[in-house]
XYZ file of N, CA, C and O in Angstrom:
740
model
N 80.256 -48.362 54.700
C 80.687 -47.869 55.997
C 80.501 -48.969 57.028
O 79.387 -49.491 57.070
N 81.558 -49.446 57.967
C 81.461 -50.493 58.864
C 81.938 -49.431 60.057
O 82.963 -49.647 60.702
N 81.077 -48.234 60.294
C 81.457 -47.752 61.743
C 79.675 -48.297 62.811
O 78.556 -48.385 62.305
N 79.921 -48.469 63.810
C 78.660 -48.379 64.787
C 77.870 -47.106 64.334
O 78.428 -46.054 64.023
N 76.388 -47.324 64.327
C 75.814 -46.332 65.300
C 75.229 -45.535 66.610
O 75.114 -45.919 67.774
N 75.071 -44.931 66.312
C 74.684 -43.718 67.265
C 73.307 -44.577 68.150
O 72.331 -44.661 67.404
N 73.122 -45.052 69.206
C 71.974 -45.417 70.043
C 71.910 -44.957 71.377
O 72.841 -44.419 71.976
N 70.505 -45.242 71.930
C 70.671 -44.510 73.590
C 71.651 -45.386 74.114
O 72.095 -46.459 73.704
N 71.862 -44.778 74.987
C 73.199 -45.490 75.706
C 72.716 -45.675 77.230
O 71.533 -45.546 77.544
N 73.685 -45.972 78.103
C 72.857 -45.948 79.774
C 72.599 -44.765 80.210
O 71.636 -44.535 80.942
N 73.491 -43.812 79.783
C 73.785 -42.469 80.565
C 73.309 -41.597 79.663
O 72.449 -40.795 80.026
N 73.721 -41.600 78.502
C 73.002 -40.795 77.181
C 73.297 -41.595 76.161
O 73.103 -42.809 76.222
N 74.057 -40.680 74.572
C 73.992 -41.304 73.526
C 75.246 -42.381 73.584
O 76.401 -41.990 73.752
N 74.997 -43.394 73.472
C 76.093 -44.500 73.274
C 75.943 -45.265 71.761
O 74.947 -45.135 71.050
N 77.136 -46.092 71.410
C 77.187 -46.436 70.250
C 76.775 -48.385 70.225
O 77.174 -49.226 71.030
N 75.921 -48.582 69.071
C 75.630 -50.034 69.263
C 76.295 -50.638 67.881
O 76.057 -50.237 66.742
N 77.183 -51.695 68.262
C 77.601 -52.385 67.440
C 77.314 -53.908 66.872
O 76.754 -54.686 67.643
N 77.571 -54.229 65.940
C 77.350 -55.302 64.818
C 78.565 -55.944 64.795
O 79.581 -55.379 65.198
N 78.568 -57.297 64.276
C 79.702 -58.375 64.308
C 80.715 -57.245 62.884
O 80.201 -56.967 61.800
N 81.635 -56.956 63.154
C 82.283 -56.344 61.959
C 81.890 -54.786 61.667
O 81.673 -54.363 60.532
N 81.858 -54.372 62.287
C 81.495 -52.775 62.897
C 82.728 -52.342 63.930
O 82.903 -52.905 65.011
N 83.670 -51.098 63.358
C 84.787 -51.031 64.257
C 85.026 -49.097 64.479
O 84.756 -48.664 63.358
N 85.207 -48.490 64.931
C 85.755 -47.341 65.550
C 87.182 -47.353 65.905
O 87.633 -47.838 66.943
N 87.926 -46.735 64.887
C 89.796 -46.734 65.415
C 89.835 -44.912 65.614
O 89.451 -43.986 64.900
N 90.610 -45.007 67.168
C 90.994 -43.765 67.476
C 92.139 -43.993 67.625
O 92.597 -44.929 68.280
N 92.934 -42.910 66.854
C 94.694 -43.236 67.049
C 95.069 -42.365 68.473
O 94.350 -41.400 68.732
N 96.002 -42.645 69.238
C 96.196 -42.148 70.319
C 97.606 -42.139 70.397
O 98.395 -42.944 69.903
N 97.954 -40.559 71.461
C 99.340 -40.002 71.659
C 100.410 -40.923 71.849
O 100.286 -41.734 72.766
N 101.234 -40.940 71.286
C 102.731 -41.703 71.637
C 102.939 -41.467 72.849
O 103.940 -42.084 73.215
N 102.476 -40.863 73.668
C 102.771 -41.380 75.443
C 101.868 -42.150 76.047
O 101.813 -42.184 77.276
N 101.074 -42.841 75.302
C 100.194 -44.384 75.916
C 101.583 -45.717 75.515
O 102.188 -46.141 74.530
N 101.538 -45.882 76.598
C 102.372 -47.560 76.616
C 101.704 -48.590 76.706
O 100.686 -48.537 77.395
N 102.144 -50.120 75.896
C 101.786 -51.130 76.458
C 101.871 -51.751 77.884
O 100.914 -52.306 78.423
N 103.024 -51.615 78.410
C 103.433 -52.128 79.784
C 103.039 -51.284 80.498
O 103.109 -51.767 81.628
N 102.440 -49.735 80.588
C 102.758 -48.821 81.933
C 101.300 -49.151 82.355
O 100.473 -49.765 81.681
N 101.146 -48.647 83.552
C 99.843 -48.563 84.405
C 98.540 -48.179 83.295
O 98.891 -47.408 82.402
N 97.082 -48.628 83.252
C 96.177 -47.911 82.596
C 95.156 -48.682 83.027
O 95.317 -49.725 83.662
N 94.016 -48.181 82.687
C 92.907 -48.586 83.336
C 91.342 -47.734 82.138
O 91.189 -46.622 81.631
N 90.832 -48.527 82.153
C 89.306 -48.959 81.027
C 88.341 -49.242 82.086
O 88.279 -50.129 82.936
N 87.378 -47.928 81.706
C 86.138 -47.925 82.148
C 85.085 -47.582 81.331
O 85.063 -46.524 80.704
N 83.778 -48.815 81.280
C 82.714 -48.424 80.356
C 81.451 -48.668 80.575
O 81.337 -48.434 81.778
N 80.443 -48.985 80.187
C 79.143 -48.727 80.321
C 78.987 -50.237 79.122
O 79.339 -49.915 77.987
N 78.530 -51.741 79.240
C 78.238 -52.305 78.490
C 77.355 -53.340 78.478
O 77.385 -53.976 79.532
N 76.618 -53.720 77.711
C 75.173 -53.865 77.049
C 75.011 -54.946 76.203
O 74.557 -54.695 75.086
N 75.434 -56.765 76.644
C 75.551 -57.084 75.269
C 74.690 -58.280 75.459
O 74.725 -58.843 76.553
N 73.812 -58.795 74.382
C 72.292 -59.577 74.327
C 72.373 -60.995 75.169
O 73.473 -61.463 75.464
N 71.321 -61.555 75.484
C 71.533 -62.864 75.980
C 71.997 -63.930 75.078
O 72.583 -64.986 75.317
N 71.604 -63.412 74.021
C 72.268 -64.436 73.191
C 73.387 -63.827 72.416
O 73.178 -62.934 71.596
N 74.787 -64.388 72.715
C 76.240 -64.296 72.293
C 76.190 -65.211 71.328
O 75.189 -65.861 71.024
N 77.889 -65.320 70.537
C 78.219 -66.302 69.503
C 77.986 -67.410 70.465
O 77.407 -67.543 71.543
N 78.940 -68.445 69.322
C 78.642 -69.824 70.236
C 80.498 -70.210 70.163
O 81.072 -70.890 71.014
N 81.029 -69.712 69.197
C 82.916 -70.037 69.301
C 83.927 -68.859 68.976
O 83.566 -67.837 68.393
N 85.027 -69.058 69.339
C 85.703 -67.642 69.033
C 85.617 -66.842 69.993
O 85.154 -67.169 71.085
N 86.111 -65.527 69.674
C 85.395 -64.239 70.722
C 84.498 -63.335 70.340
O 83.901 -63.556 69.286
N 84.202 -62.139 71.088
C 83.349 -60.996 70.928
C 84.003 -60.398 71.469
O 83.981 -60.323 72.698
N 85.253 -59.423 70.295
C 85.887 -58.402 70.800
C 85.213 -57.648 70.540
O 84.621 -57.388 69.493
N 85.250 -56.954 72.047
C 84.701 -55.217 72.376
C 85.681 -54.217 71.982
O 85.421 -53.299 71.204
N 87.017 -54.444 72.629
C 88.021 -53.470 72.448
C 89.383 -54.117 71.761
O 89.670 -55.134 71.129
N 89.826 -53.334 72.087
C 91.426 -53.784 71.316
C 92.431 -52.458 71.488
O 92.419 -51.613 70.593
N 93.174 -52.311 72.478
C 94.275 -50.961 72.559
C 95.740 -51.561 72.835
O 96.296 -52.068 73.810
N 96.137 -51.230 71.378
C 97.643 -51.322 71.108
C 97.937 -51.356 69.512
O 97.708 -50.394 68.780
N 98.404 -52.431 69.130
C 98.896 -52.064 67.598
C 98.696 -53.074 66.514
O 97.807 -53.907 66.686
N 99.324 -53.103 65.552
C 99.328 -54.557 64.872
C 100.289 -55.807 66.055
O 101.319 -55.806 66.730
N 99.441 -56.505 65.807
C 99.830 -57.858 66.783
C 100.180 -57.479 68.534
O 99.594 -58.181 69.359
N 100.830 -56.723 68.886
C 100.660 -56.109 70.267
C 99.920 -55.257 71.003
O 100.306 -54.098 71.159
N 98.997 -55.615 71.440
C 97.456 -54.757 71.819
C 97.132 -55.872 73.419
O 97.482 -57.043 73.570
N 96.527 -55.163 74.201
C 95.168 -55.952 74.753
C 93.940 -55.588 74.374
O 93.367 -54.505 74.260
N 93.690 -56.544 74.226
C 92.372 -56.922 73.793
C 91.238 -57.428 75.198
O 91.571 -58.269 76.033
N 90.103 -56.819 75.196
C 89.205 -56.657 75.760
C 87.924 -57.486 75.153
O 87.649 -56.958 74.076
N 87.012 -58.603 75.429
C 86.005 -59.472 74.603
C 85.460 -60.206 76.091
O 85.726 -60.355 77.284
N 84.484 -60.527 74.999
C 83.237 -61.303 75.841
C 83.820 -62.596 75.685
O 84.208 -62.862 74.547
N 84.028 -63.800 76.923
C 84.474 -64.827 76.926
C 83.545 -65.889 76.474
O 82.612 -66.328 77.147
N 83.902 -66.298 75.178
C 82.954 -68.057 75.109
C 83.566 -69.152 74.808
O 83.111 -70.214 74.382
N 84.546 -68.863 75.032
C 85.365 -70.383 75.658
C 85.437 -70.845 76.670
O 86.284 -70.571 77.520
N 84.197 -71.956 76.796
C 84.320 -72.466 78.503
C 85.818 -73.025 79.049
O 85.962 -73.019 80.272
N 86.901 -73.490 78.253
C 88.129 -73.766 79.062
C 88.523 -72.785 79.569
O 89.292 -73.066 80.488
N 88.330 -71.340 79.384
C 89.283 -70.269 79.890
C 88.322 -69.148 80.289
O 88.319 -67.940 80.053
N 87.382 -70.083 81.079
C 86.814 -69.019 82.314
C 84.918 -69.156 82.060
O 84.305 -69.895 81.290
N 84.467 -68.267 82.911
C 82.981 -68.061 82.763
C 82.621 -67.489 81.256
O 83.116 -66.459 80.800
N 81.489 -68.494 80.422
C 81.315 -67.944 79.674
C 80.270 -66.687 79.309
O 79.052 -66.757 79.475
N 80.754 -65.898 78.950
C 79.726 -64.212 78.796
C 80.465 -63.401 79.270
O 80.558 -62.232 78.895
N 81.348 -64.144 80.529
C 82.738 -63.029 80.789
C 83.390 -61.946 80.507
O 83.434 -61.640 79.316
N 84.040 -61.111 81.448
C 84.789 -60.074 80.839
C 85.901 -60.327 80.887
O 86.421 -60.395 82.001
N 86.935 -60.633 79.339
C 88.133 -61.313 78.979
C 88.829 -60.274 79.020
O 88.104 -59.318 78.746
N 90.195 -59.864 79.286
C 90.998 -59.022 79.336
C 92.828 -59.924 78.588
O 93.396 -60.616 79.433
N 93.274 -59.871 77.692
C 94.450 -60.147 77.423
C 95.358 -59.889 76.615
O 95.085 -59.115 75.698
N 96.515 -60.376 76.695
C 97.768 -59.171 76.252
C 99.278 -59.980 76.201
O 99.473 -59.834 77.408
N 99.953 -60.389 75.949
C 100.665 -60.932 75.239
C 101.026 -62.640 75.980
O 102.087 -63.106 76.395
N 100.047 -63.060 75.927
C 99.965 -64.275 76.248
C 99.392 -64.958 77.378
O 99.198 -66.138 77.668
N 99.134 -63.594 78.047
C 98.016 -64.563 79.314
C 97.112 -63.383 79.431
O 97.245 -62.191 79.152
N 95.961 -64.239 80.032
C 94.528 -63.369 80.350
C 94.214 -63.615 81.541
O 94.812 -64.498 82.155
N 93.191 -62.874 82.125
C 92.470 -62.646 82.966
C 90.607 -62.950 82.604
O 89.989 -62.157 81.895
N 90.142 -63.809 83.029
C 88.699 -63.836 82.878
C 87.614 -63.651 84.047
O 87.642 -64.272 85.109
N 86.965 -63.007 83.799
C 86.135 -62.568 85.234
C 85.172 -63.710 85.500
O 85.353 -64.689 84.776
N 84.442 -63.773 86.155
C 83.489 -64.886 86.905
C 82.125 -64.325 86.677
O 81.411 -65.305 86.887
N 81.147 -63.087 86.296
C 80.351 -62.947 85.914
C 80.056 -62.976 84.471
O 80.872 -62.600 83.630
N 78.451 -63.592 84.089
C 78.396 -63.223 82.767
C 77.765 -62.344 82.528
O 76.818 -62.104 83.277
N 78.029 -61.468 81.351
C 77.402 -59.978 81.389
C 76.388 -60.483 79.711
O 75.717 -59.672 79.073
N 76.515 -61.608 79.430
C 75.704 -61.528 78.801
C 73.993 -61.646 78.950
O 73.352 -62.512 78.354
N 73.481 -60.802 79.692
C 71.952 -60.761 80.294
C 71.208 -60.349 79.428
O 70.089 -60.855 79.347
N 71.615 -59.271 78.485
C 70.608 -58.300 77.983
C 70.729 -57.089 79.233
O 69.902 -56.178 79.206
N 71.465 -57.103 79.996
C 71.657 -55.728 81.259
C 72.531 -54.516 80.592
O 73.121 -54.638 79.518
N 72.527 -53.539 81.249
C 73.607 -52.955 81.261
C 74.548 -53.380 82.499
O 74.233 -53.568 83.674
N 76.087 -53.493 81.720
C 76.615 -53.588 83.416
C 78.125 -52.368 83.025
O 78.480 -51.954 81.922
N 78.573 -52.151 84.052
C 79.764 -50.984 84.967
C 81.068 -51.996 84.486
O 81.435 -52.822 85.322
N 81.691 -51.960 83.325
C 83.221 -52.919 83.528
C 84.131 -52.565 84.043
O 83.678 -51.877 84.958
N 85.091 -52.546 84.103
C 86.299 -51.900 84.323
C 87.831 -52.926 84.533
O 87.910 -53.961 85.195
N 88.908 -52.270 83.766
C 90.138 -53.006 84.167
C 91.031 -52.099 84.185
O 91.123 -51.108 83.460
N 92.013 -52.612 85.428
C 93.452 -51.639 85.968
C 94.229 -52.599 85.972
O 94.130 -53.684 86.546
N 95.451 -51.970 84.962
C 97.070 -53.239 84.934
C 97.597 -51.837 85.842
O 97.371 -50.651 85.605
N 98.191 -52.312 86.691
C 99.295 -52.329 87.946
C 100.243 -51.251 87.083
O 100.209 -50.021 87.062
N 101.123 -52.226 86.362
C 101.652 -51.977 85.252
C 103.622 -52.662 86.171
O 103.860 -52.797 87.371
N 104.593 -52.918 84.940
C 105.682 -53.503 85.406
C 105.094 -54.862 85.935
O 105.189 -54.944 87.159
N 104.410 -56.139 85.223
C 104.710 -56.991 85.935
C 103.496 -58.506 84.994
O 103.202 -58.455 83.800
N 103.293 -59.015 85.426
C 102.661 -60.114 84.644
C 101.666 -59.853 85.062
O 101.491 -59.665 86.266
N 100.485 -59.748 83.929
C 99.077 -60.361 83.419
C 98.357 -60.479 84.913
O 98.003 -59.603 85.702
N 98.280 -62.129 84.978
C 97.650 -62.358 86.045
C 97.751 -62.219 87.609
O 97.015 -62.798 88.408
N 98.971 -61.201 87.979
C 98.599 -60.767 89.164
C 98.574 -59.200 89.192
O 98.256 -58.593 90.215
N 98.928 -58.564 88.010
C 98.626 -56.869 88.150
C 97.362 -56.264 87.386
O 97.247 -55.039 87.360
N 96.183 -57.258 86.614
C 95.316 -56.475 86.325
C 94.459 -57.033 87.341
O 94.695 -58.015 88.044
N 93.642 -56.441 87.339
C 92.331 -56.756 88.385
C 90.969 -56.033 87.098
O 90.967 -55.357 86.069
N 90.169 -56.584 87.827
C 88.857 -56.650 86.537
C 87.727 -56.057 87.893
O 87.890 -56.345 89.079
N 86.709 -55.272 87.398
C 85.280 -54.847 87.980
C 84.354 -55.024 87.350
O 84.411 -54.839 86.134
N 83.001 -55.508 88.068
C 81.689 -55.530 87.519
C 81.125 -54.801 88.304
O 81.392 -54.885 89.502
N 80.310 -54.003 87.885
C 78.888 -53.124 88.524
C 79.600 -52.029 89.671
O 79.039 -51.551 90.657
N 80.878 -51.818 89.254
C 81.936 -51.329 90.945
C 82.396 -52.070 92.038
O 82.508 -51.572 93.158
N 82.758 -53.622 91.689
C 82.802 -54.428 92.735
C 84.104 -55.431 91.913
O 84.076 -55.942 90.794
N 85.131 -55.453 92.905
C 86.206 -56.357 92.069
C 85.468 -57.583 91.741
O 84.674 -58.273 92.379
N 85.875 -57.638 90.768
C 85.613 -59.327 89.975
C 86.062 -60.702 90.528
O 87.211 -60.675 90.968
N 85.473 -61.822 90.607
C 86.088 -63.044 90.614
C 86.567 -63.540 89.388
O 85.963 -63.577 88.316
N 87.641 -63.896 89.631
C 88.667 -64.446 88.609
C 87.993 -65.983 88.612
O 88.040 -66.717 89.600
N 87.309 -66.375 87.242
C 87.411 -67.858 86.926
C 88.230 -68.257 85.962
O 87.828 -69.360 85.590
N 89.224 -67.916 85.330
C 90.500 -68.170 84.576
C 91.591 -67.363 84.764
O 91.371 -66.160 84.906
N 92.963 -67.847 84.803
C 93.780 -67.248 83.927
C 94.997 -67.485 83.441
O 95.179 -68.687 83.631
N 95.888 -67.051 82.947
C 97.201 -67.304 82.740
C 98.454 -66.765 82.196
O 98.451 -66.054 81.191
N 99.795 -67.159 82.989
C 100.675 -65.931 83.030
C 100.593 -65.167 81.913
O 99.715 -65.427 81.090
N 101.497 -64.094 81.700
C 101.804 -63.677 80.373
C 102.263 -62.014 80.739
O 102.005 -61.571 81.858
N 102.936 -61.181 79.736
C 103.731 -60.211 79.816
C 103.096 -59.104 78.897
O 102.535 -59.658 77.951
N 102.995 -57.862 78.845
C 102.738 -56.925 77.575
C 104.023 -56.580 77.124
O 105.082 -56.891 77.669
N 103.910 -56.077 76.341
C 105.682 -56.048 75.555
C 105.179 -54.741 75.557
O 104.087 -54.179 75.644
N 106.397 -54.451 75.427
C 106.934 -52.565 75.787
C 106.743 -52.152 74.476
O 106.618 -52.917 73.520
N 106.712 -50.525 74.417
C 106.434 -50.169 73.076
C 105.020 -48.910 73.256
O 104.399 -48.725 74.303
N 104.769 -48.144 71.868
C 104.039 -47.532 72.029
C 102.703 -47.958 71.472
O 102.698 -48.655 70.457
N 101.406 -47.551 72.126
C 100.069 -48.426 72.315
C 99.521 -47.992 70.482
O 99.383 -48.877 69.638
N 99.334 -46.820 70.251
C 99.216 -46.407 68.806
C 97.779 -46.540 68.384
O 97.300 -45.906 67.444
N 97.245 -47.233 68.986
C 95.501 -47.041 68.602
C 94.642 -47.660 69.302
O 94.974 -48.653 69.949
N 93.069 -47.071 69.301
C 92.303 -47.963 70.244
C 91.049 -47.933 69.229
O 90.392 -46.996 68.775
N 90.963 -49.651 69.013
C 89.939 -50.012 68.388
C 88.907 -50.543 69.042
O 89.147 -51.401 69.892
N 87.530 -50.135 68.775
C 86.366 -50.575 69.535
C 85.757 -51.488 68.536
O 85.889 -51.076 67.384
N 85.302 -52.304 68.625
C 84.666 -53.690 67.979
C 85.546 -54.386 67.107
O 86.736 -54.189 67.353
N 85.299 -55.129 66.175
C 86.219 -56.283 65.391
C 85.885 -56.935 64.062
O 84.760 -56.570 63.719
N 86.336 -57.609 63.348
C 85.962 -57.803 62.165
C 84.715 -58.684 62.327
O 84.146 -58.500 63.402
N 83.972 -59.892 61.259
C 82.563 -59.958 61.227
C 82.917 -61.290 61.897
O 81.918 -61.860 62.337
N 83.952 -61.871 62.071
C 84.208 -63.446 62.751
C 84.464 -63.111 64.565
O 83.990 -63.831 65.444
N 85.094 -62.185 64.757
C 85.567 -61.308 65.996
C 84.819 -60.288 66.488
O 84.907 -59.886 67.648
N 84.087 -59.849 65.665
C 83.581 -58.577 66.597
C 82.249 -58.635 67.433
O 81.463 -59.564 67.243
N 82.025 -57.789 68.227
C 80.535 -58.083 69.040
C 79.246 -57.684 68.538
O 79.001 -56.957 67.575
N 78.744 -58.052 69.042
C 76.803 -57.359 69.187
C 76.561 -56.527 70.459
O 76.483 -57.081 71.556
N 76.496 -55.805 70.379
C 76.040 -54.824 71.623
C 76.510 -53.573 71.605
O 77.427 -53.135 70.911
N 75.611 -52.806 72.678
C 76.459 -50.961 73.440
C 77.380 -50.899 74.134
O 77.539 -51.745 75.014
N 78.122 -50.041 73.974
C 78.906 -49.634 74.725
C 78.459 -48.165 74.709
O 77.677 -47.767 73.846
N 79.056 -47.188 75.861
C 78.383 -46.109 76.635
C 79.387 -45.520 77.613
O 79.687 -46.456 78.353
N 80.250 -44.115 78.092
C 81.087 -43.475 78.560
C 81.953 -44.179 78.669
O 82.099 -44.721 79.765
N 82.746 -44.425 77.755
C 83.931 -45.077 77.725
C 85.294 -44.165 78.522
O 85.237 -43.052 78.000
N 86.152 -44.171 79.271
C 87.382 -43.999 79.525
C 88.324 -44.434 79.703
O 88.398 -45.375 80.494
N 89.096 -44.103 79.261
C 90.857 -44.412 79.431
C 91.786 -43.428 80.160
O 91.981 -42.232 79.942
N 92.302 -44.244 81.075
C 93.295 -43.232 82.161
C 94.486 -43.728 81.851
O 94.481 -44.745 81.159
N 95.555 -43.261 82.194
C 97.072 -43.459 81.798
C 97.338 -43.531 83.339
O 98.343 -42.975 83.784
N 96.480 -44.192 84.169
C 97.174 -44.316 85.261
C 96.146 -46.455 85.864
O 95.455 -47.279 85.266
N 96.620 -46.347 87.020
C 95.686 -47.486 87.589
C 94.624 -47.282 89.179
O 94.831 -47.378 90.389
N 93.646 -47.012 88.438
C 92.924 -46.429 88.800
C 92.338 -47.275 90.233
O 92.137 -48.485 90.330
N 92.103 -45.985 91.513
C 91.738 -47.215 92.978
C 90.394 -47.403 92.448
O 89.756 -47.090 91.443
N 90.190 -48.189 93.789
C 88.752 -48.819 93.739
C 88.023 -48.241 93.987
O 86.892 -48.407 93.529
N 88.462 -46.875 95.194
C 87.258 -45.851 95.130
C 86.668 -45.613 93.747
O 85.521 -45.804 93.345
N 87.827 -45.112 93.075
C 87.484 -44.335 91.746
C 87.013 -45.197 90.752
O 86.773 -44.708 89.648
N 86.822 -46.483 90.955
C 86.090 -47.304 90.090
C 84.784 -47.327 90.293
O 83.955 -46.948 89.466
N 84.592 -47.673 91.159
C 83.285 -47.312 92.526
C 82.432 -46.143 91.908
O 81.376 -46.357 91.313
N 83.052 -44.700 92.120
C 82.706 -43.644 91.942
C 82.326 -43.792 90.320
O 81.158 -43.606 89.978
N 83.078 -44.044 89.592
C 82.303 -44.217 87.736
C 81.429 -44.930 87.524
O 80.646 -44.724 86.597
N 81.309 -46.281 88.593
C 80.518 -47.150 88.155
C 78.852 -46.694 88.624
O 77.816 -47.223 88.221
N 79.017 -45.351 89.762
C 77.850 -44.917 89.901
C 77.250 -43.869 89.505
O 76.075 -43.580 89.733
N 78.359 -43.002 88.640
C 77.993 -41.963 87.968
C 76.982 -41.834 87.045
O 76.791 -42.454 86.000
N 76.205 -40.729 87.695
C 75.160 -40.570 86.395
C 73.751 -41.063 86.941
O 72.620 -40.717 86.598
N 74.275 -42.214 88.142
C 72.906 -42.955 88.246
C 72.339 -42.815 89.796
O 71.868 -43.724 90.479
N 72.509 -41.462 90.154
C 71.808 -40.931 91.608
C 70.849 -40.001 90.900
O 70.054 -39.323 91.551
């Protein structure tokens, strides 16, 4: 069995994963690649990361057309420990590293209709992100068909993840705001 287990999480029970430890949820034929959507989670991953490659967290879309969601450790393409966001040829990399050993609040909203690097926007802790990379690129149309959480044993991460959501819309900043503090008054 290569699924995560069951660990405390920030809020309650959350799942902790291993390099090659994956969770596939297939999802309704009315999730699109291109339309508006937005990812919010709760994540947890050690001070010490790989050293090449990525640490995919997520992955929502299909064979070969997905964005993919990972911890950045390629210093050419942004802060490394980063929250990487990308999708058919250009990414977005945030400017914090979340690799502390913290829990931190992520979050990403694509616009939707338009390129990569000016319709997603990225959050840490409820606070838009600084962009230290990115570059153009398009999602290709089509239906999204599954959402995989972690990655094989060369790709996948070390760490929790914890209240994960997915909206079929692009979510404001209030309402990023508002998740990123839920739970914790």
């Amino acid at each position: 069995d290569r699924s995560p287990r069951r660990a405390a999480g920030r809020i309650g029970g959350g799942l902790v994963f291993q390099p090659g430890e994956t969770l596939d949820v297939p999802l309704s034929r009315h999730f699109r690649l291109d339309e508006a959507h937005t990812f919010s989670f709760w994540l947890k991953l050690p001070a010490k990361v790989g050293q090449s490659g990525e640490e995919r967290i997520l992955e929502y879309g299909r064979e070969g057309l997905a964005w993919r969601v990972s911890c950045n450790l390629d210093p050419s393409r942004g802060v490394r420990g980063a929250l990487r966001v990308e999708c058919g040829g250009g990414f977005v990399t945030g400017g914090t590293d979340l690799a502390d050993g913290n829990w931190h609040h992520v979050a990403y909203r694509y616009l939707g209709s338009g390129g990569i690097s000016s319709n997603l926007h990225l959050f840490v802790d409820g606070k838009p992100e600084t962009i230290s990379a990115s570059a153009p690129g398009e999602p290709s149309e089509g239906r999204v068909g599954n959402l995989r959480l972690g990655g094989s044993d060369r790709e996948g991460f070390q760490g929790w993840i914890d209240h994960l959501g997915l909206y079929r819309e692009a979510a404001d900043t209030p309402s990023l705001q508002a998740l990123a503090n839920w739970g914790l008054e």
